[in-house]
Amino acid sequence: MTVRAKKHLGQHFLNDENIAKKIADTLTENGYDNVLEIGPGMGVLTKYLLEKKPKVTVMELDSESVVYLQDTFPVEHIKLDTSKEKFNIIEGDFLKKDFTEIFNKQQVAIIGNFPYNISSQIVFKAIENRDYVPEFSGMFQKEVAERIAEKEGSKTYGILSVLTQAFYDAEYLFTVPPSVFNPPPKVDSGVIRLIRKENYTLPVDEKLFFRVVKTAFNQRRKMLRSSLKSFNLSDTLKEDPIFAMRPEQLSVQKFIELTQKIAQDNS
């Protein structure tokens, strides 16, 4: 049995064993006993994950892939441990599932060859569940992977960069050409790894921080004194030099300081 890639699910099946192993090896295996692979397809990455210590759970929306993973995959990879203690298959949409319920609030690393159309949403959901996600690695459209890991001062630095790097150390690892997929996508892919910071609690109101970052980048060409008007900034605060800057000039730390200033101003 083989599974055909479905366009509406954004499926591009990786068919290069070396790259699959390389992606699996991005996991450090530090601080967790569970790995969740999103969108395993025909299990090209899964088999290398099963060689590692943690229990592997795969989550797949495509029912054809689920049948393949349940029936054909264990027979084709008879030497791998595909018992229930080691391997779990969940049919469903990661974006709609209750993450904490599945893993009973245990620590889980997330990995995958992510569908391009929902990859940013997958990152945001991991950030929401950061208390339980110490590590996250996988393949994105190259442009998105670069954006996640980008530092301030670049045109690609934005909301995704700041909100991810507030809680995780992000590293762009390597680029993957379209030729190793079936069907090949129209763009290059990039593999990144996120490792949760030792201290990932922000010294500010997190909801306010998220709001400040999103509002600032919604008008990224404007100075902060213009783009953050909706926060009713006092005239005194607007004179602070930080408000003459544009959002892409601010590091994560500067965004934290900016949020602190706004919170004090509004108190």
Short mmCIF file of N, CA and C in Angstrom, two decimals, residues 114-223:
data_model
loop_
_atom_site.label_atom_id
_atom_site.label_comp_id
_atom_site.label_asym_id
_atom_site.label_seq_id
_atom_site.Cartn_x
_atom_site.Cartn_y
_atom_site.Cartn_z
N PHE A 114 6.36 19.87 8.36
CA PHE A 114 5.06 20.53 8.55
C PHE A 114 4.44 21.02 7.24
N PRO A 115 3.11 20.85 7.10
CA PRO A 115 2.44 21.42 5.93
C PRO A 115 2.64 22.93 5.92
N TYR A 116 3.11 23.47 4.80
CA TYR A 116 3.43 24.90 4.72
C TYR A 116 2.27 25.80 5.13
N ASN A 117 1.04 25.40 4.74
CA ASN A 117 -0.10 26.31 4.94
C ASN A 117 -0.50 26.51 6.40
N ILE A 118 -0.06 25.60 7.29
CA ILE A 118 -0.43 25.77 8.71
C ILE A 118 0.79 25.80 9.64
N SER A 119 1.99 25.91 9.06
CA SER A 119 3.21 25.78 9.89
C SER A 119 3.33 26.87 10.95
N SER A 120 2.96 28.11 10.61
CA SER A 120 3.05 29.19 11.61
C SER A 120 2.07 28.93 12.75
N GLN A 121 0.88 28.43 12.41
CA GLN A 121 -0.12 28.14 13.46
C GLN A 121 0.36 27.02 14.39
N ILE A 122 1.10 26.07 13.82
CA ILE A 122 1.66 24.98 14.64
C ILE A 122 2.65 25.56 15.65
N VAL A 123 3.49 26.50 15.19
CA VAL A 123 4.46 27.14 16.10
C VAL A 123 3.73 27.91 17.20
N PHE A 124 2.69 28.67 16.82
CA PHE A 124 1.95 29.45 17.83
C PHE A 124 1.29 28.53 18.86
N LYS A 125 0.80 27.37 18.41
CA LYS A 125 0.18 26.44 19.36
C LYS A 125 1.24 25.86 20.31
N ALA A 126 2.44 25.58 19.78
CA ALA A 126 3.53 25.10 20.63
C ALA A 126 3.90 26.16 21.67
N ILE A 127 3.92 27.44 21.24
CA ILE A 127 4.23 28.54 22.16
C ILE A 127 3.17 28.62 23.26
N GLU A 128 1.91 28.47 22.88
CA GLU A 128 0.80 28.47 23.87
C GLU A 128 1.01 27.38 24.91
N ASN A 129 1.53 26.24 24.46
CA ASN A 129 1.74 25.08 25.35
C ASN A 129 3.19 24.94 25.79
N ARG A 130 3.90 26.07 25.85
CA ARG A 130 5.36 26.04 26.11
C ARG A 130 5.74 25.40 27.45
N ASP A 131 4.83 25.39 28.42
CA ASP A 131 5.13 24.72 29.69
C ASP A 131 5.41 23.24 29.49
N TYR A 132 4.88 22.67 28.40
CA TYR A 132 5.01 21.23 28.16
C TYR A 132 5.85 20.89 26.94
N VAL A 133 6.38 21.92 26.25
CA VAL A 133 7.15 21.68 25.02
C VAL A 133 8.58 22.22 25.18
N PRO A 134 9.51 21.39 25.67
CA PRO A 134 10.88 21.87 25.89
C PRO A 134 11.68 21.99 24.59
N GLU A 135 11.19 21.31 23.53
CA GLU A 135 11.96 21.30 22.28
C GLU A 135 11.01 21.15 21.09
N PHE A 136 11.40 21.75 20.00
CA PHE A 136 10.55 21.76 18.80
C PHE A 136 11.48 21.82 17.60
N SER A 137 11.39 20.86 16.70
CA SER A 137 12.22 20.98 15.50
C SER A 137 11.48 20.42 14.30
N GLY A 138 11.87 20.88 13.12
CA GLY A 138 11.19 20.38 11.95
C GLY A 138 11.42 21.23 10.72
N MET A 139 10.70 20.86 9.67
CA MET A 139 10.90 21.46 8.36
C MET A 139 9.73 22.37 7.99
N PHE A 140 10.10 23.56 7.53
CA PHE A 140 9.14 24.59 7.12
C PHE A 140 9.52 25.05 5.71
N GLN A 141 8.64 25.85 5.12
CA GLN A 141 9.06 26.61 3.95
C GLN A 141 10.27 27.43 4.39
N LYS A 142 11.30 27.51 3.57
CA LYS A 142 12.56 28.13 3.98
C LYS A 142 12.36 29.55 4.53
N GLU A 143 11.52 30.30 3.85
CA GLU A 143 11.26 31.70 4.25
C GLU A 143 10.70 31.78 5.67
N VAL A 144 9.80 30.84 6.01
CA VAL A 144 9.20 30.82 7.36
C VAL A 144 10.24 30.40 8.40
N ALA A 145 11.03 29.38 8.05
CA ALA A 145 12.09 28.91 8.96
C ALA A 145 13.07 30.04 9.27
N GLU A 146 13.45 30.80 8.23
CA GLU A 146 14.37 31.93 8.42
C GLU A 146 13.75 33.01 9.30
N ARG A 147 12.46 33.24 9.07
CA ARG A 147 11.76 34.28 9.85
C ARG A 147 11.73 33.94 11.34
N ILE A 148 11.48 32.67 11.64
CA ILE A 148 11.41 32.23 13.04
C ILE A 148 12.74 32.47 13.75
N ALA A 149 13.84 32.18 13.05
CA ALA A 149 15.17 32.26 13.67
C ALA A 149 15.86 33.62 13.49
N GLU A 150 15.24 34.53 12.74
CA GLU A 150 15.87 35.82 12.40
C GLU A 150 16.04 36.73 13.61
N LYS A 151 17.11 37.52 13.58
CA LYS A 151 17.34 38.51 14.64
C LYS A 151 16.90 39.89 14.17
N GLU A 152 16.81 40.83 15.13
CA GLU A 152 16.38 42.19 14.82
C GLU A 152 17.28 42.84 13.77
N GLY A 153 16.71 43.81 13.06
CA GLY A 153 17.48 44.53 12.05
C GLY A 153 17.26 44.00 10.65
N SER A 154 16.44 42.97 10.52
CA SER A 154 16.19 42.37 9.20
C SER A 154 14.74 42.58 8.79
N LYS A 155 14.51 42.64 7.49
CA LYS A 155 13.14 42.81 6.99
C LYS A 155 12.27 41.59 7.24
N THR A 156 12.90 40.42 7.41
CA THR A 156 12.10 39.21 7.65
C THR A 156 11.78 39.01 9.15
N TYR A 157 12.42 39.77 10.00
CA TYR A 157 12.17 39.71 11.46
C TYR A 157 10.77 40.27 11.73
N GLY A 158 9.96 39.51 12.46
CA GLY A 158 8.59 39.98 12.69
C GLY A 158 7.94 39.34 13.90
N ILE A 159 6.62 39.29 13.88
CA ILE A 159 5.84 38.77 15.02
C ILE A 159 6.30 37.36 15.40
N LEU A 160 6.41 36.49 14.39
CA LEU A 160 6.78 35.09 14.63
C LEU A 160 8.17 34.99 15.27
N SER A 161 9.10 35.84 14.81
CA SER A 161 10.46 35.84 15.36
C SER A 161 10.45 36.22 16.84
N VAL A 162 9.78 37.33 17.16
CA VAL A 162 9.81 37.86 18.54
C VAL A 162 9.07 36.93 19.50
N LEU A 163 7.87 36.48 19.11
CA LEU A 163 7.09 35.65 20.04
C LEU A 163 7.72 34.28 20.25
N THR A 164 8.39 33.75 19.24
CA THR A 164 9.09 32.46 19.42
C THR A 164 10.32 32.66 20.29
N GLN A 165 11.13 33.66 19.96
CA GLN A 165 12.42 33.85 20.65
C GLN A 165 12.27 34.42 22.07
N ALA A 166 11.07 34.86 22.41
CA ALA A 166 10.83 35.28 23.80
C ALA A 166 10.93 34.07 24.74
N PHE A 167 10.61 32.88 24.20
CA PHE A 167 10.55 31.68 25.05
C PHE A 167 11.54 30.58 24.64
N TYR A 168 12.02 30.65 23.39
CA TYR A 168 12.90 29.59 22.86
C TYR A 168 14.14 30.18 22.22
N ASP A 169 15.23 29.42 22.29
CA ASP A 169 16.43 29.73 21.49
C ASP A 169 16.22 29.07 20.15
N ALA A 170 16.23 29.87 19.09
CA ALA A 170 15.93 29.36 17.75
C ALA A 170 17.20 29.27 16.91
N GLU A 171 17.33 28.15 16.19
CA GLU A 171 18.52 27.94 15.37
C GLU A 171 18.12 27.38 14.01
N TYR A 172 18.55 28.07 12.95
CA TYR A 172 18.32 27.57 11.60
C TYR A 172 19.42 26.55 11.31
N LEU A 173 19.04 25.33 10.96
CA LEU A 173 20.03 24.24 10.85
C LEU A 173 20.49 23.96 9.42
N PHE A 174 19.56 23.71 8.51
CA PHE A 174 19.98 23.43 7.13
C PHE A 174 18.82 23.61 6.15
N THR A 175 19.17 23.74 4.88
CA THR A 175 18.20 23.96 3.80
C THR A 175 17.98 22.65 3.04
N VAL A 176 16.74 22.45 2.59
CA VAL A 176 16.38 21.22 1.88
C VAL A 176 15.80 21.59 0.51
N PRO A 177 16.33 21.01 -0.58
CA PRO A 177 15.84 21.36 -1.92
C PRO A 177 14.49 20.69 -2.24
N PRO A 178 13.73 21.23 -3.19
CA PRO A 178 12.42 20.66 -3.55
C PRO A 178 12.51 19.24 -4.12
N SER A 179 13.67 18.89 -4.71
CA SER A 179 13.81 17.61 -5.42
C SER A 179 13.66 16.37 -4.53
N VAL A 180 13.74 16.52 -3.21
CA VAL A 180 13.68 15.35 -2.32
C VAL A 180 12.25 15.05 -1.85
N PHE A 181 11.27 15.75 -2.45
CA PHE A 181 9.87 15.54 -2.09
C PHE A 181 9.07 14.98 -3.25
N ASN A 182 7.98 14.31 -2.90
CA ASN A 182 7.02 13.88 -3.90
C ASN A 182 5.62 14.31 -3.44
N PRO A 183 4.93 15.20 -4.16
CA PRO A 183 5.43 15.98 -5.30
C PRO A 183 6.39 17.08 -4.81
N PRO A 184 7.32 17.55 -5.65
CA PRO A 184 8.23 18.62 -5.20
C PRO A 184 7.49 19.95 -5.02
N PRO A 185 7.72 20.63 -3.89
CA PRO A 185 7.12 21.97 -3.73
C PRO A 185 7.82 22.97 -4.65
N LYS A 186 7.28 24.16 -4.74
CA LYS A 186 7.87 25.17 -5.64
C LYS A 186 9.01 25.95 -4.98
N VAL A 187 9.24 25.70 -3.70
CA VAL A 187 10.24 26.49 -2.95
C VAL A 187 11.15 25.57 -2.13
N ASP A 188 12.27 26.13 -1.69
CA ASP A 188 13.17 25.40 -0.78
C ASP A 188 12.51 25.29 0.61
N SER A 189 12.98 24.32 1.37
CA SER A 189 12.53 24.16 2.75
C SER A 189 13.72 24.41 3.68
N GLY A 190 13.40 24.70 4.94
CA GLY A 190 14.45 24.93 5.93
C GLY A 190 14.12 24.21 7.22
N VAL A 191 15.14 23.65 7.86
CA VAL A 191 14.94 22.93 9.13
C VAL A 191 15.49 23.77 10.28
N ILE A 192 14.66 23.92 11.31
CA ILE A 192 15.07 24.70 12.48
C ILE A 192 14.88 23.86 13.75
N ARG A 193 15.54 24.32 14.81
CA ARG A 193 15.33 23.71 16.13
C ARG A 193 15.10 24.82 17.15
N LEU A 194 14.09 24.62 17.99
CA LEU A 194 13.82 25.54 19.09
C LEU A 194 14.05 24.80 20.40
N ILE A 195 14.84 25.39 21.28
CA ILE A 195 15.04 24.80 22.61
C ILE A 195 14.56 25.82 23.64
N ARG A 196 13.64 25.37 24.48
CA ARG A 196 13.04 26.29 25.46
C ARG A 196 14.10 26.86 26.40
N LYS A 197 13.99 28.16 26.64
CA LYS A 197 14.95 28.83 27.51
C LYS A 197 14.81 28.30 28.94
N GLU A 198 15.91 28.36 29.65
CA GLU A 198 15.90 27.89 31.04
C GLU A 198 14.89 28.69 31.85
N ASN A 199 14.94 30.00 31.68
CA ASN A 199 13.93 30.85 32.31
C ASN A 199 13.07 31.44 31.21
N TYR A 200 11.90 30.86 31.02
CA TYR A 200 11.06 31.30 29.91
C TYR A 200 9.81 32.06 30.39
N THR A 201 9.88 32.55 31.65
CA THR A 201 8.80 33.38 32.16
C THR A 201 9.16 34.83 31.91
N LEU A 202 8.26 35.58 31.30
CA LEU A 202 8.55 36.98 31.00
C LEU A 202 8.29 37.86 32.22
N PRO A 203 9.11 38.88 32.45
CA PRO A 203 8.91 39.77 33.61
C PRO A 203 7.86 40.86 33.33
N VAL A 204 6.90 40.52 32.47
CA VAL A 204 5.83 41.46 32.12
C VAL A 204 4.54 40.66 31.95
N ASP A 205 3.43 41.38 31.85
CA ASP A 205 2.15 40.75 31.55
C ASP A 205 2.25 40.16 30.13
N GLU A 206 2.13 38.84 30.03
CA GLU A 206 2.36 38.20 28.72
C GLU A 206 1.33 38.59 27.67
N LYS A 207 0.08 38.76 28.09
CA LYS A 207 -0.96 39.17 27.13
C LYS A 207 -0.66 40.54 26.57
N LEU A 208 -0.20 41.44 27.44
CA LEU A 208 0.16 42.79 26.99
C LEU A 208 1.37 42.72 26.04
N PHE A 209 2.34 41.88 26.37
CA PHE A 209 3.53 41.71 25.53
C PHE A 209 3.12 41.25 24.13
N PHE A 210 2.27 40.24 24.05
CA PHE A 210 1.80 39.73 22.75
C PHE A 210 1.11 40.85 21.97
N ARG A 211 0.28 41.61 22.68
CA ARG A 211 -0.48 42.69 22.03
C ARG A 211 0.44 43.78 21.49
N VAL A 212 1.44 44.15 22.29
CA VAL A 212 2.40 45.19 21.88
C VAL A 212 3.15 44.74 20.62
N VAL A 213 3.64 43.50 20.63
CA VAL A 213 4.41 42.98 19.49
C VAL A 213 3.55 42.94 18.23
N LYS A 214 2.35 42.40 18.35
CA LYS A 214 1.47 42.28 17.17
C LYS A 214 1.06 43.65 16.64
N THR A 215 0.73 44.57 17.54
CA THR A 215 0.30 45.91 17.11
C THR A 215 1.45 46.65 16.43
N ALA A 216 2.65 46.53 16.99
CA ALA A 216 3.82 47.22 16.43
C ALA A 216 4.10 46.74 15.01
N PHE A 217 4.07 45.42 14.79
CA PHE A 217 4.41 44.88 13.47
C PHE A 217 3.28 45.00 12.46
N ASN A 218 2.07 45.26 12.94
CA ASN A 218 0.96 45.45 11.99
C ASN A 218 1.17 46.69 11.12
N GLN A 219 1.99 47.63 11.64
CA GLN A 219 2.37 48.80 10.84
C GLN A 219 3.88 48.95 10.94
N ARG A 220 4.57 47.97 10.42
CA ARG A 220 6.01 47.83 10.66
C ARG A 220 6.84 48.98 10.11
N ARG A 221 6.33 49.73 9.16
CA ARG A 221 7.13 50.82 8.59
C ARG A 221 7.05 52.10 9.42
N LYS A 222 6.08 52.13 10.32
CA LYS A 222 5.91 53.34 11.13
C LYS A 222 6.76 53.28 12.40
N MET A 223 7.05 54.47 12.92
CA MET A 223 7.72 54.53 14.23
C MET A 223 6.72 54.07 15.29
#
